[in-house]
Structure formats: structure tokens, C-alpha cells
mmCIF file with all atom_site columns, C-alpha atoms in Angstrom:
data_model
loop_
_atom_site.group_PDB
_atom_site.id
_atom_site.type_symbol
_atom_site.label_atom_id
_atom_site.label_alt_id
_atom_site.label_comp_id
_atom_site.label_asym_id
_atom_site.label_entity_id
_atom_site.label_seq_id
_atom_site.pdbx_PDB_ins_code
_atom_site.Cartn_x
_atom_site.Cartn_y
_atom_site.Cartn_z
_atom_site.occupancy
_atom_site.B_iso_or_equiv
_atom_site.pdbx_formal_charge
_atom_site.auth_seq_id
_atom_site.auth_comp_id
_atom_site.auth_asym_id
_atom_site.auth_atom_id
_atom_site.pdbx_PDB_model_num
ATOM 1   C CA . MET A 1 1   ? 130.239 107.591 145.548 1.00 58.00 ? 18  MET A CA 1
ATOM 2   C CA . THR A 1 2   ? 128.910 104.311 144.655 1.00 84.00 ? 19  THR A CA 1
ATOM 3   C CA . TYR A 1 3   ? 127.508 102.151 147.447 1.00 94.00 ? 20  TYR A CA 1
ATOM 4   C CA . ILE A 1 4   ? 125.451 98.515  148.456 1.00 96.00 ? 21  ILE A CA 1
ATOM 5   C CA . LEU A 1 5   ? 122.645 99.303  150.569 1.00 97.00 ? 22  LEU A CA 1
ATOM 6   C CA . ALA A 1 6   ? 122.438 96.175  153.434 1.00 97.00 ? 23  ALA A CA 1
ATOM 7   C CA . ALA A 1 7   ? 119.890 94.973  154.985 1.00 97.00 ? 24  ALA A CA 1
ATOM 8   C CA . THR A 1 8   ? 119.587 92.746  158.098 1.00 97.00 ? 25  THR A CA 1
ATOM 9   C CA . GLY A 1 9   ? 117.731 91.478  161.386 1.00 96.00 ? 26  GLY A CA 1
ATOM 10  C CA . LEU A 1 10  ? 120.602 91.382  163.831 1.00 96.00 ? 27  LEU A CA 1
ATOM 11  C CA . ARG A 1 11  ? 123.101 93.749  165.288 1.00 95.00 ? 28  ARG A CA 1
ATOM 12  C CA . SER A 1 12  ? 126.279 91.719  164.878 1.00 95.00 ? 29  SER A CA 1
ATOM 13  C CA . GLU A 1 13  ? 125.388 90.470  161.287 1.00 96.00 ? 30  GLU A CA 1
ATOM 14  C CA . ALA A 1 14  ? 125.693 94.492  160.731 1.00 96.00 ? 31  ALA A CA 1
ATOM 15  C CA . ARG A 1 15  ? 128.830 94.878  162.366 1.00 96.00 ? 32  ARG A CA 1
ATOM 16  C CA . ILE A 1 16  ? 130.376 92.003  160.098 1.00 95.00 ? 33  ILE A CA 1
ATOM 17  C CA . ILE A 1 17  ? 128.802 92.981  156.800 1.00 94.00 ? 34  ILE A CA 1
ATOM 18  C CA . ALA A 1 18  ? 129.476 97.263  157.042 1.00 94.00 ? 35  ALA A CA 1
ATOM 19  C CA . ARG A 1 19  ? 132.939 98.331  155.028 1.00 91.00 ? 36  ARG A CA 1
ATOM 20  C CA . ARG A 1 20  ? 133.579 100.704 153.075 1.00 90.00 ? 37  ARG A CA 1
ATOM 21  C CA . GLY A 1 21  ? 131.000 100.413 149.986 1.00 93.00 ? 38  GLY A CA 1
ATOM 22  C CA . ILE A 1 22  ? 127.958 98.741  152.257 1.00 96.00 ? 39  ILE A CA 1
ATOM 23  C CA . GLU A 1 23  ? 125.520 101.164 154.324 1.00 97.00 ? 40  GLU A CA 1
ATOM 24  C CA . VAL A 1 24  ? 124.020 98.803  156.272 1.00 97.00 ? 41  VAL A CA 1
ATOM 25  C CA . ILE A 1 25  ? 120.729 98.737  158.393 1.00 97.00 ? 42  ILE A CA 1
ATOM 26  C CA . ALA A 1 26  ? 119.857 96.119  161.335 1.00 97.00 ? 43  ALA A CA 1
ATOM 27  C CA . CYS A 1 27  ? 115.685 96.367  161.655 1.00 96.00 ? 44  CYS A CA 1
ATOM 28  C CA . GLY A 1 28  ? 115.520 93.119  164.255 1.00 94.00 ? 45  GLY A CA 1
ATOM 29  C CA . GLY A 1 29  ? 112.889 91.866  162.395 1.00 93.00 ? 46  GLY A CA 1
ATOM 30  C CA . HIS A 1 30  ? 110.667 95.184  161.899 1.00 95.00 ? 47  HIS A CA 1
ATOM 31  C CA . GLY A 1 31  ? 109.435 94.944  159.173 1.00 95.00 ? 48  GLY A CA 1
ATOM 32  C CA . ASP A 1 32  ? 107.581 98.546  159.034 1.00 96.00 ? 49  ASP A CA 1
ATOM 33  C CA . VAL A 1 33  ? 111.224 99.290  160.257 1.00 97.00 ? 50  VAL A CA 1
ATOM 34  C CA . LEU A 1 34  ? 113.021 98.141  157.378 1.00 97.00 ? 51  LEU A CA 1
ATOM 35  C CA . SER A 1 35  ? 111.487 99.943  155.099 1.00 97.00 ? 52  SER A CA 1
ATOM 36  C CA . ALA A 1 36  ? 110.555 102.976 156.246 1.00 97.00 ? 53  ALA A CA 1
ATOM 37  C CA . ARG A 1 37  ? 114.419 103.240 156.247 1.00 98.00 ? 54  ARG A CA 1
ATOM 38  C CA . LEU A 1 38  ? 115.965 101.921 153.621 1.00 98.00 ? 55  LEU A CA 1
ATOM 39  C CA . SER A 1 39  ? 113.392 104.345 151.652 1.00 98.00 ? 56  SER A CA 1
ATOM 40  C CA . ALA A 1 40  ? 115.105 106.902 153.427 1.00 98.00 ? 57  ALA A CA 1
ATOM 41  C CA . ARG A 1 41  ? 118.166 105.960 152.508 1.00 97.00 ? 58  ARG A CA 1
ATOM 42  C CA . ILE A 1 42  ? 117.089 105.112 148.574 1.00 98.00 ? 59  ILE A CA 1
ATOM 43  C CA . ALA A 1 43  ? 115.762 109.074 148.410 1.00 97.00 ? 60  ALA A CA 1
ATOM 44  C CA . ALA A 1 44  ? 118.688 110.697 149.964 1.00 97.00 ? 61  ALA A CA 1
ATOM 45  C CA . ALA A 1 45  ? 121.054 108.701 147.967 1.00 96.00 ? 62  ALA A CA 1
ATOM 46  C CA . ARG A 1 46  ? 120.579 106.001 145.425 1.00 96.00 ? 63  ARG A CA 1
ATOM 47  C CA . PRO A 1 47  ? 122.659 102.528 146.420 1.00 96.00 ? 64  PRO A CA 1
ATOM 48  C CA . ALA A 1 48  ? 123.134 100.460 143.419 1.00 95.00 ? 65  ALA A CA 1
ATOM 49  C CA . GLY A 1 49  ? 121.471 97.820  144.820 1.00 95.00 ? 66  GLY A CA 1
ATOM 50  C CA . LEU A 1 50  ? 120.003 96.362  148.018 1.00 96.00 ? 67  LEU A CA 1
ATOM 51  C CA . LEU A 1 51  ? 120.963 92.938  149.804 1.00 96.00 ? 68  LEU A CA 1
ATOM 52  C CA . SER A 1 52  ? 119.913 91.241  152.174 1.00 96.00 ? 69  SER A CA 1
ATOM 53  C CA . ILE A 1 53  ? 122.329 89.615  153.753 1.00 96.00 ? 70  ILE A CA 1
ATOM 54  C CA . GLY A 1 54  ? 122.424 87.298  157.152 1.00 96.00 ? 71  GLY A CA 1
ATOM 55  C CA . ILE A 1 55  ? 121.781 84.460  159.049 1.00 96.00 ? 72  ILE A CA 1
ATOM 56  C CA . ALA A 1 56  ? 118.707 82.067  158.120 1.00 97.00 ? 73  ALA A CA 1
ATOM 57  C CA . GLY A 1 57  ? 116.288 79.277  158.969 1.00 96.00 ? 74  GLY A CA 1
ATOM 58  C CA . ALA A 1 58  ? 116.636 76.641  156.832 1.00 96.00 ? 75  ALA A CA 1
ATOM 59  C CA . LEU A 1 59  ? 113.679 74.739  154.963 1.00 96.00 ? 76  LEU A CA 1
ATOM 60  C CA . ASP A 1 60  ? 115.289 72.427  153.241 1.00 95.00 ? 77  ASP A CA 1
ATOM 61  C CA . PRO A 1 61  ? 116.116 69.542  155.370 1.00 96.00 ? 78  PRO A CA 1
ATOM 62  C CA . GLU A 1 62  ? 119.122 69.176  153.157 1.00 94.00 ? 79  GLU A CA 1
ATOM 63  C CA . LEU A 1 63  ? 120.692 71.972  154.005 1.00 94.00 ? 80  LEU A CA 1
ATOM 64  C CA . ARG A 1 64  ? 122.939 72.263  157.121 1.00 94.00 ? 81  ARG A CA 1
ATOM 65  C CA . VAL A 1 65  ? 124.486 74.692  160.028 1.00 95.00 ? 82  VAL A CA 1
ATOM 66  C CA . GLY A 1 66  ? 127.030 76.895  157.503 1.00 93.00 ? 83  GLY A CA 1
ATOM 67  C CA . ASP A 1 67  ? 125.619 76.279  154.074 1.00 91.00 ? 84  ASP A CA 1
ATOM 68  C CA . VAL A 1 68  ? 124.693 78.938  151.690 1.00 90.00 ? 85  VAL A CA 1
ATOM 69  C CA . VAL A 1 69  ? 121.645 79.981  150.155 1.00 90.00 ? 86  VAL A CA 1
ATOM 70  C CA . THR A 1 70  ? 121.115 82.704  147.620 1.00 87.00 ? 87  THR A CA 1
ATOM 71  C CA . ASP A 1 71  ? 118.486 84.259  145.853 1.00 88.00 ? 88  ASP A CA 1
ATOM 72  C CA . GLY A 1 72  ? 117.398 87.263  143.718 1.00 84.00 ? 89  GLY A CA 1
ATOM 73  C CA . ASP A 1 73  ? 119.265 89.062  140.330 1.00 81.00 ? 90  ASP A CA 1
ATOM 74  C CA . GLY A 1 74  ? 122.360 88.726  141.592 1.00 75.00 ? 91  GLY A CA 1
ATOM 75  C CA . GLY A 1 75  ? 124.630 90.275  137.831 1.00 78.00 ? 92  GLY A CA 1
ATOM 76  C CA . TRP A 1 76  ? 125.298 93.628  139.136 1.00 85.00 ? 93  TRP A CA 1
ATOM 77  C CA . LEU A 1 77  ? 127.235 91.709  142.237 1.00 85.00 ? 94  LEU A CA 1
ATOM 78  C CA . ASP A 1 78  ? 130.237 90.116  142.570 1.00 82.00 ? 95  ASP A CA 1
ATOM 79  C CA . ILE A 1 79  ? 130.178 88.094  145.946 1.00 82.00 ? 96  ILE A CA 1
ATOM 80  C CA . ARG A 1 80  ? 133.220 85.933  146.417 1.00 81.00 ? 97  ARG A CA 1
ATOM 81  C CA . ASN A 1 81  ? 134.280 83.906  149.652 1.00 77.00 ? 98  ASN A CA 1
ATOM 82  C CA . GLY A 1 82  ? 137.557 83.589  151.787 1.00 63.00 ? 99  GLY A CA 1
ATOM 83  C CA . ALA A 1 83  ? 138.709 81.091  148.874 1.00 55.00 ? 100 ALA A CA 1
ATOM 84  C CA . GLY A 1 84  ? 137.599 83.368  146.271 1.00 51.00 ? 101 GLY A CA 1
ATOM 85  C CA . ILE A 1 85  ? 135.364 81.496  144.912 1.00 48.00 ? 102 ILE A CA 1
ATOM 86  C CA . LEU A 1 86  ? 132.248 83.352  143.107 1.00 44.00 ? 103 LEU A CA 1
ATOM 87  C CA . VAL A 1 87  ? 129.171 82.852  144.644 1.00 49.00 ? 104 VAL A CA 1
ATOM 88  C CA . ARG A 1 88  ? 126.665 84.686  142.065 1.00 48.00 ? 105 ARG A CA 1
ATOM 89  C CA . HIS A 1 89  ? 123.271 84.112  141.103 1.00 44.00 ? 106 HIS A CA 1
ATOM 90  C CA . ALA A 1 90  ? 120.331 85.148  139.358 1.00 41.00 ? 107 ALA A CA 1
ATOM 91  C CA . GLY A 1 91  ? 116.985 83.536  140.234 1.00 43.00 ? 108 GLY A CA 1
ATOM 92  C CA . THR A 1 92  ? 113.375 84.602  140.043 1.00 40.00 ? 109 THR A CA 1
ATOM 93  C CA . GLY A 1 93  ? 113.461 87.681  142.628 1.00 39.00 ? 110 GLY A CA 1
ATOM 94  C CA . GLN A 1 94  ? 110.588 86.112  144.357 1.00 40.00 ? 111 GLN A CA 1
ATOM 95  C CA . HIS A 1 95  ? 110.123 86.554  147.912 1.00 40.00 ? 112 HIS A CA 1
ATOM 96  C CA . ASP A 1 96  ? 106.769 86.396  149.298 1.00 40.00 ? 113 ASP A CA 1
ATOM 97  C CA . GLU A 1 97  ? 105.192 86.068  152.744 1.00 39.00 ? 114 GLU A CA 1
ATOM 98  C CA . GLN A 1 98  ? 104.730 82.771  152.862 1.00 37.00 ? 115 GLN A CA 1
ATOM 99  C CA . GLU A 1 99  ? 102.573 81.820  150.022 1.00 32.00 ? 116 GLU A CA 1
ATOM 100 C CA . GLY A 1 100 ? 104.123 82.314  146.967 1.00 32.00 ? 117 GLY A CA 1
ATOM 101 C CA . ALA A 1 101 ? 104.012 81.410  143.315 1.00 29.00 ? 118 ALA A CA 1
ATOM 102 C CA . GLY A 1 102 ? 106.108 78.836  141.673 1.00 30.00 ? 119 GLY A CA 1
ATOM 103 C CA . SER A 1 103 ? 110.042 79.028  141.580 1.00 31.00 ? 120 SER A CA 1
ATOM 104 C CA . ALA A 1 104 ? 112.024 77.640  138.667 1.00 32.00 ? 121 ALA A CA 1
ATOM 105 C CA . ASP A 1 105 ? 115.106 78.091  141.023 1.00 34.00 ? 122 ASP A CA 1
ATOM 106 C CA . LYS A 1 106 ? 113.322 76.432  144.373 1.00 33.00 ? 123 LYS A CA 1
ATOM 107 C CA . PHE A 1 107 ? 116.572 74.601  145.915 1.00 37.00 ? 124 PHE A CA 1
ATOM 108 C CA . ARG A 1 108 ? 118.090 78.731  147.055 1.00 65.00 ? 125 ARG A CA 1
ATOM 109 C CA . ARG A 1 109 ? 114.995 80.694  146.526 1.00 85.00 ? 126 ARG A CA 1
ATOM 110 C CA . VAL A 1 110 ? 114.421 82.471  150.058 1.00 91.00 ? 127 VAL A CA 1
ATOM 111 C CA . ILE A 1 111 ? 111.269 83.567  151.327 1.00 91.00 ? 128 ILE A CA 1
ATOM 112 C CA . GLY A 1 112 ? 110.982 86.671  153.956 1.00 93.00 ? 129 GLY A CA 1
ATOM 113 C CA . THR A 1 113 ? 108.167 86.229  156.840 1.00 93.00 ? 130 THR A CA 1
ATOM 114 C CA . PRO A 1 114 ? 107.101 88.651  159.238 1.00 92.00 ? 131 PRO A CA 1
ATOM 115 C CA . MET A 1 115 ? 107.631 86.330  162.654 1.00 90.00 ? 132 MET A CA 1
ATOM 116 C CA . PRO A 1 116 ? 109.642 83.415  163.171 1.00 90.00 ? 133 PRO A CA 1
ATOM 117 C CA . ALA A 1 117 ? 109.088 79.576  161.659 1.00 94.00 ? 134 ALA A CA 1
ATOM 118 C CA . ALA A 1 118 ? 109.690 78.868  165.529 1.00 94.00 ? 135 ALA A CA 1
ATOM 119 C CA . THR A 1 119 ? 109.293 75.466  164.882 1.00 96.00 ? 136 THR A CA 1
ATOM 120 C CA . ALA A 1 120 ? 109.676 72.846  162.315 1.00 97.00 ? 137 ALA A CA 1
ATOM 121 C CA . ALA A 1 121 ? 106.379 71.691  161.833 1.00 97.00 ? 138 ALA A CA 1
ATOM 122 C CA . ALA A 1 122 ? 105.935 75.819  160.498 1.00 96.00 ? 139 ALA A CA 1
ATOM 123 C CA . LYS A 1 123 ? 109.077 75.347  158.674 1.00 97.00 ? 140 LYS A CA 1
ATOM 124 C CA . ALA A 1 124 ? 107.522 72.381  157.167 1.00 97.00 ? 141 ALA A CA 1
ATOM 125 C CA . GLN A 1 125 ? 104.513 73.268  156.353 1.00 96.00 ? 142 GLN A CA 1
ATOM 126 C CA . LEU A 1 126 ? 106.301 76.622  154.588 1.00 94.00 ? 143 LEU A CA 1
ATOM 127 C CA . ARG A 1 127 ? 108.789 74.270  152.785 1.00 95.00 ? 144 ARG A CA 1
ATOM 128 C CA . ALA A 1 128 ? 105.257 72.383  151.459 1.00 95.00 ? 145 ALA A CA 1
ATOM 129 C CA . ALA A 1 129 ? 103.680 75.774  150.990 1.00 93.00 ? 146 ALA A CA 1
ATOM 130 C CA . THR A 1 130 ? 106.086 77.612  148.444 1.00 91.00 ? 147 THR A CA 1
ATOM 131 C CA . GLY A 1 131 ? 109.260 75.087  147.941 1.00 91.00 ? 148 GLY A CA 1
ATOM 132 C CA . ALA A 1 132 ? 111.287 77.910  149.335 1.00 92.00 ? 149 ALA A CA 1
ATOM 133 C CA . ALA A 1 133 ? 115.144 76.733  150.614 1.00 93.00 ? 150 ALA A CA 1
ATOM 134 C CA . ALA A 1 134 ? 115.252 79.031  153.505 1.00 95.00 ? 151 ALA A CA 1
ATOM 135 C CA . VAL A 1 135 ? 113.547 81.541  155.600 1.00 96.00 ? 152 VAL A CA 1
ATOM 136 C CA . ASP A 1 136 ? 114.390 85.532  157.242 1.00 96.00 ? 153 ASP A CA 1
ATOM 137 C CA . MET A 1 137 ? 112.734 88.088  158.130 1.00 96.00 ? 154 MET A CA 1
ATOM 138 C CA . GLU A 1 138 ? 113.563 90.652  155.737 1.00 96.00 ? 155 GLU A CA 1
ATOM 139 C CA . SER A 1 139 ? 114.278 90.064  152.409 1.00 95.00 ? 156 SER A CA 1
ATOM 140 C CA . HIS A 1 140 ? 110.609 89.693  151.615 1.00 94.00 ? 157 HIS A CA 1
ATOM 141 C CA . VAL A 1 141 ? 110.431 93.932  152.446 1.00 96.00 ? 158 VAL A CA 1
ATOM 142 C CA . VAL A 1 142 ? 113.906 94.298  150.381 1.00 95.00 ? 159 VAL A CA 1
ATOM 143 C CA . ALA A 1 143 ? 112.414 92.253  148.076 1.00 93.00 ? 160 ALA A CA 1
ATOM 144 C CA . ARG A 1 144 ? 108.917 94.923  148.001 1.00 95.00 ? 161 ARG A CA 1
ATOM 145 C CA . VAL A 1 145 ? 111.201 97.964  148.610 1.00 97.00 ? 162 VAL A CA 1
ATOM 146 C CA . ALA A 1 146 ? 113.714 96.772  145.010 1.00 95.00 ? 163 ALA A CA 1
ATOM 147 C CA . ALA A 1 147 ? 110.520 96.729  143.482 1.00 94.00 ? 164 ALA A CA 1
ATOM 148 C CA . ALA A 1 148 ? 109.469 100.225 144.382 1.00 96.00 ? 165 ALA A CA 1
ATOM 149 C CA . HIS A 1 149 ? 112.367 102.050 143.505 1.00 97.00 ? 166 HIS A CA 1
ATOM 150 C CA . ALA A 1 150 ? 113.218 100.292 140.742 1.00 96.00 ? 167 ALA A CA 1
ATOM 151 C CA . LEU A 1 151 ? 116.365 98.547  142.269 1.00 95.00 ? 168 LEU A CA 1
ATOM 152 C CA . PRO A 1 152 ? 118.039 95.524  141.718 1.00 93.00 ? 169 PRO A CA 1
ATOM 153 C CA . PHE A 1 153 ? 118.051 93.496  145.038 1.00 92.00 ? 170 PHE A CA 1
ATOM 154 C CA . VAL A 1 154 ? 120.493 89.813  146.294 1.00 92.00 ? 171 VAL A CA 1
ATOM 155 C CA . VAL A 1 155 ? 119.959 88.216  148.864 1.00 92.00 ? 172 VAL A CA 1
ATOM 156 C CA . LEU A 1 156 ? 123.173 86.244  150.868 1.00 92.00 ? 173 LEU A CA 1
ATOM 157 C CA . ARG A 1 157 ? 122.335 84.322  153.991 1.00 93.00 ? 174 ARG A CA 1
ATOM 158 C CA . VAL A 1 158 ? 124.008 81.330  155.909 1.00 94.00 ? 175 VAL A CA 1
ATOM 159 C CA . ILE A 1 159 ? 122.194 79.132  157.259 1.00 95.00 ? 176 ILE A CA 1
ATOM 160 C CA . SER A 1 160 ? 122.234 79.166  161.686 1.00 96.00 ? 177 SER A CA 1
ATOM 161 C CA . ASP A 1 161 ? 118.857 76.780  162.848 1.00 95.00 ? 178 ASP A CA 1
ATOM 162 C CA . THR A 1 162 ? 118.390 72.902  160.362 1.00 97.00 ? 179 THR A CA 1
ATOM 163 C CA . ALA A 1 163 ? 114.763 72.508  159.376 1.00 97.00 ? 180 ALA A CA 1
ATOM 164 C CA . VAL A 1 164 ? 113.915 70.232  162.195 1.00 97.00 ? 181 VAL A CA 1
ATOM 165 C CA . ARG A 1 165 ? 115.226 72.005  164.672 1.00 95.00 ? 182 ARG A CA 1
ATOM 166 C CA . ASP A 1 166 ? 112.436 73.480  167.445 1.00 95.00 ? 183 ASP A CA 1
ATOM 167 C CA . LEU A 1 167 ? 113.634 76.902  168.649 1.00 95.00 ? 184 LEU A CA 1
ATOM 168 C CA . PRO A 1 168 ? 113.461 77.485  171.609 1.00 95.00 ? 185 PRO A CA 1
ATOM 169 C CA . ALA A 1 169 ? 110.929 80.046  172.958 1.00 94.00 ? 186 ALA A CA 1
ATOM 170 C CA . ALA A 1 170 ? 113.973 82.466  174.425 1.00 94.00 ? 187 ALA A CA 1
ATOM 171 C CA . ALA A 1 171 ? 115.501 82.895  170.778 1.00 94.00 ? 188 ALA A CA 1
ATOM 172 C CA . CYS A 1 172 ? 112.031 83.485  169.731 1.00 93.00 ? 189 CYS A CA 1
ATOM 173 C CA . VAL A 1 173 ? 111.939 87.449  172.306 1.00 94.00 ? 190 VAL A CA 1
ATOM 174 C CA . PRO A 1 174 ? 111.450 90.111  169.794 1.00 93.00 ? 191 PRO A CA 1
ATOM 175 C CA . LEU A 1 175 ? 114.566 92.303  168.969 1.00 93.00 ? 192 LEU A CA 1
ATOM 176 C CA . THR A 1 176 ? 114.828 95.929  168.709 1.00 95.00 ? 193 THR A CA 1
ATOM 177 C CA . ASP A 1 177 ? 114.364 97.624  165.749 1.00 94.00 ? 194 ASP A CA 1
ATOM 178 C CA . SER A 1 178 ? 117.936 98.304  165.769 1.00 93.00 ? 195 SER A CA 1
ATOM 179 C CA . GLY A 1 179 ? 118.731 93.956  165.902 1.00 93.00 ? 196 GLY A CA 1
ATOM 180 C CA . GLY A 1 180 ? 119.637 94.960  169.381 1.00 93.00 ? 197 GLY A CA 1
ATOM 181 C CA . VAL A 1 181 ? 118.885 91.087  172.099 1.00 92.00 ? 198 VAL A CA 1
ATOM 182 C CA . ARG A 1 182 ? 116.364 92.681  174.505 1.00 94.00 ? 199 ARG A CA 1
ATOM 183 C CA . LEU A 1 183 ? 118.594 90.307  177.229 1.00 93.00 ? 200 LEU A CA 1
ATOM 184 C CA . GLY A 1 184 ? 116.330 91.706  180.232 1.00 94.00 ? 201 GLY A CA 1
ATOM 185 C CA . ALA A 1 185 ? 113.244 88.818  178.288 1.00 95.00 ? 202 ALA A CA 1
ATOM 186 C CA . VAL A 1 186 ? 115.270 86.400  177.437 1.00 93.00 ? 203 VAL A CA 1
ATOM 187 C CA . LEU A 1 187 ? 116.617 86.094  180.576 1.00 94.00 ? 204 LEU A CA 1
ATOM 188 C CA . ALA A 1 188 ? 112.716 86.180  182.036 1.00 95.00 ? 205 ALA A CA 1
ATOM 189 C CA . ALA A 1 189 ? 111.609 83.532  179.361 1.00 94.00 ? 206 ALA A CA 1
ATOM 190 C CA . VAL A 1 190 ? 115.038 81.060  180.574 1.00 94.00 ? 207 VAL A CA 1
ATOM 191 C CA . LEU A 1 191 ? 113.750 81.902  184.695 1.00 95.00 ? 208 LEU A CA 1
ATOM 192 C CA . ARG A 1 192 ? 110.103 80.503  183.013 1.00 95.00 ? 209 ARG A CA 1
ATOM 193 C CA . ASP A 1 193 ? 111.641 77.267  181.614 1.00 95.00 ? 210 ASP A CA 1
ATOM 194 C CA . PRO A 1 194 ? 115.239 76.446  182.403 1.00 95.00 ? 211 PRO A CA 1
ATOM 195 C CA . ARG A 1 195 ? 114.967 73.685  180.561 1.00 95.00 ? 212 ARG A CA 1
ATOM 196 C CA . GLN A 1 196 ? 115.292 74.932  177.225 1.00 94.00 ? 213 GLN A CA 1
ATOM 197 C CA . ILE A 1 197 ? 119.082 76.418  177.975 1.00 95.00 ? 214 ILE A CA 1
ATOM 198 C CA . GLY A 1 198 ? 120.854 73.565  176.558 1.00 95.00 ? 215 GLY A CA 1
ATOM 199 C CA . ALA A 1 199 ? 118.892 74.051  172.950 1.00 94.00 ? 216 ALA A CA 1
ATOM 200 C CA . LEU A 1 200 ? 119.658 78.377  173.805 1.00 94.00 ? 217 LEU A CA 1
ATOM 201 C CA . VAL A 1 201 ? 123.515 77.109  174.010 1.00 95.00 ? 218 VAL A CA 1
ATOM 202 C CA . GLY A 1 202 ? 123.144 75.195  171.084 1.00 96.00 ? 219 GLY A CA 1
ATOM 203 C CA . LEU A 1 203 ? 122.035 77.506  168.900 1.00 95.00 ? 220 LEU A CA 1
ATOM 204 C CA . ALA A 1 204 ? 124.046 79.788  170.426 1.00 94.00 ? 221 ALA A CA 1
ATOM 205 C CA . ARG A 1 205 ? 126.790 77.567  168.671 1.00 97.00 ? 222 ARG A CA 1
ATOM 206 C CA . ASP A 1 206 ? 125.360 77.798  165.425 1.00 97.00 ? 223 ASP A CA 1
ATOM 207 C CA . THR A 1 207 ? 124.902 80.952  165.254 1.00 96.00 ? 224 THR A CA 1
ATOM 208 C CA . ARG A 1 208 ? 128.599 82.090  166.273 1.00 96.00 ? 225 ARG A CA 1
ATOM 209 C CA . PHE A 1 209 ? 129.517 79.668  163.327 1.00 96.00 ? 226 PHE A CA 1
ATOM 210 C CA . ALA A 1 210 ? 126.884 80.475  160.635 1.00 96.00 ? 227 ALA A CA 1
ATOM 211 C CA . LEU A 1 211 ? 128.379 84.644  161.491 1.00 96.00 ? 228 LEU A CA 1
ATOM 212 C CA . GLU A 1 212 ? 132.180 82.686  161.257 1.00 94.00 ? 229 GLU A CA 1
ATOM 213 C CA . VAL A 1 213 ? 130.716 81.871  157.307 1.00 92.00 ? 230 VAL A CA 1
ATOM 214 C CA . LEU A 1 214 ? 129.359 85.235  156.555 1.00 93.00 ? 231 LEU A CA 1
ATOM 215 C CA . ALA A 1 215 ? 132.225 86.550  157.631 1.00 93.00 ? 232 ALA A CA 1
ATOM 216 C CA . ARG A 1 216 ? 134.364 84.830  154.916 1.00 90.00 ? 233 ARG A CA 1
ATOM 217 C CA . PHE A 1 217 ? 132.490 86.937  152.002 1.00 89.00 ? 234 PHE A CA 1
ATOM 218 C CA . ARG A 1 218 ? 133.865 89.861  149.916 1.00 88.00 ? 235 ARG A CA 1
ATOM 219 C CA . ILE A 1 219 ? 131.038 92.427  148.090 1.00 89.00 ? 236 ILE A CA 1
ATOM 220 C CA . GLU A 1 220 ? 131.937 94.267  145.240 1.00 86.00 ? 237 GLU A CA 1
ATOM 221 C CA . ALA A 1 221 ? 129.336 96.662  142.913 1.00 87.00 ? 238 ALA A CA 1
ATOM 222 C CA . LEU A 1 222 ? 130.259 94.962  139.506 1.00 80.00 ? 239 LEU A CA 1
ATOM 223 C CA . PRO A 1 223 ? 131.139 98.785  137.530 1.00 76.00 ? 240 PRO A CA 1
ATOM 224 C CA . GLN A 1 224 ? 128.022 100.006 135.176 1.00 64.00 ? 241 GLN A CA 1
#
């Protein structure tokens, strides 16, 4: 059976996305882990294409929580939201780590970085250097693996934090390599600085909304 191989960071994203015809690997932002797992799965059974999907941080100041950005070669994938609107995008397929070549469609361009863009200043620097609209921690890995195996790929990301937001330290605690939250480490970070609780609550609210938007999408590989 033809299937789509999807990559994301959070286990909660994977639970939303996984269904018949879509296999999801959650990596917690660990790029080497993701690369190895994607390659192993492709070797076992070649998919129709790769999908980088989940939430992302905005680099474009005009983007708001819940906005959707896409990139990659969308010609092989049918992506519809709950209202039945097609969201298909054929982009440049360039997903660089921080410095990237120019793109003809900069508004929708998504880049991947190995570390989170945790401050408004860091996001502004990435925006100025790349012209990208959003950033995540998986898309550059998916792009490299797709190129290595001559597979098409698509990025579909929902904005969960805006370009002007500084992430609290507790939100930047590394995840497990299966996308789980290290609750003890998060609590320790909060205890070190309880002032970040308000920011954490706001981020959790916005993340929950972004995941609700993500859950409305229906994704299928088009017939070859």
C-alpha cells in the first residue's frame, strides 16, 4: 500500500496526524535521530513522499497563531482543511540551516534549525538572513533525506508562536527523542524562575489552538 512518511517534533502532533496511509516519526527535534529513522523506514518500504508537519515559530511578523505555512513540492499531495479548501503549494524545496539561498516565494518559505529560535531577536536575525516565513526543527532534515532518496516532500506547519515572542526557558527544555516532554526538567526550570509561569500558560494556550488547526487537515497522496 502506498503511504506517506511524516516527520514531526512532538508526540502530540504525531497522535493527531497518524492515520491509515500516514506513518509518523516524532523525534523531539533530534535531527540525527530523525534522519536515521526516516532512512531506515524508507529502506524497508519506499513511501510516496515525505511530509514535515506540525507547529512552527513565525519569522514573518505578519503571521499570527493558527496561520498555516507550506513549502516543498506539493504536486503529489492533496491537503485539505475542514472546509474542503485545497492547500497545495509547489515551492522551491529549499530548507537550509540558518543561512539559505534566496527563494522566489519567501512568504511561504520554511526553514529548519537544529536549535530552537527562542527569542524575538533570534527570529528577526533568521528572517533577515533567509527571508523565510517560519522555522521548525525538522524540515531541513526531511529535505536532506528526501533529496538523498529522490523523493518529493512537503512542509505543512501551523504557527504556534509569533515572531515577537520570547520563549520562556522552560519551553526550551529538550524533548525526548520520541517527542515526549521531560516533565521533571520543565518543572525544575520553572522552580528556578517562577516568573515565567504566565508566559508558559500563554504559550500552552497558543500551542493548543495551533494543534486544533492542525487536526482539521486531511492529507492523501495523489494517484501516481
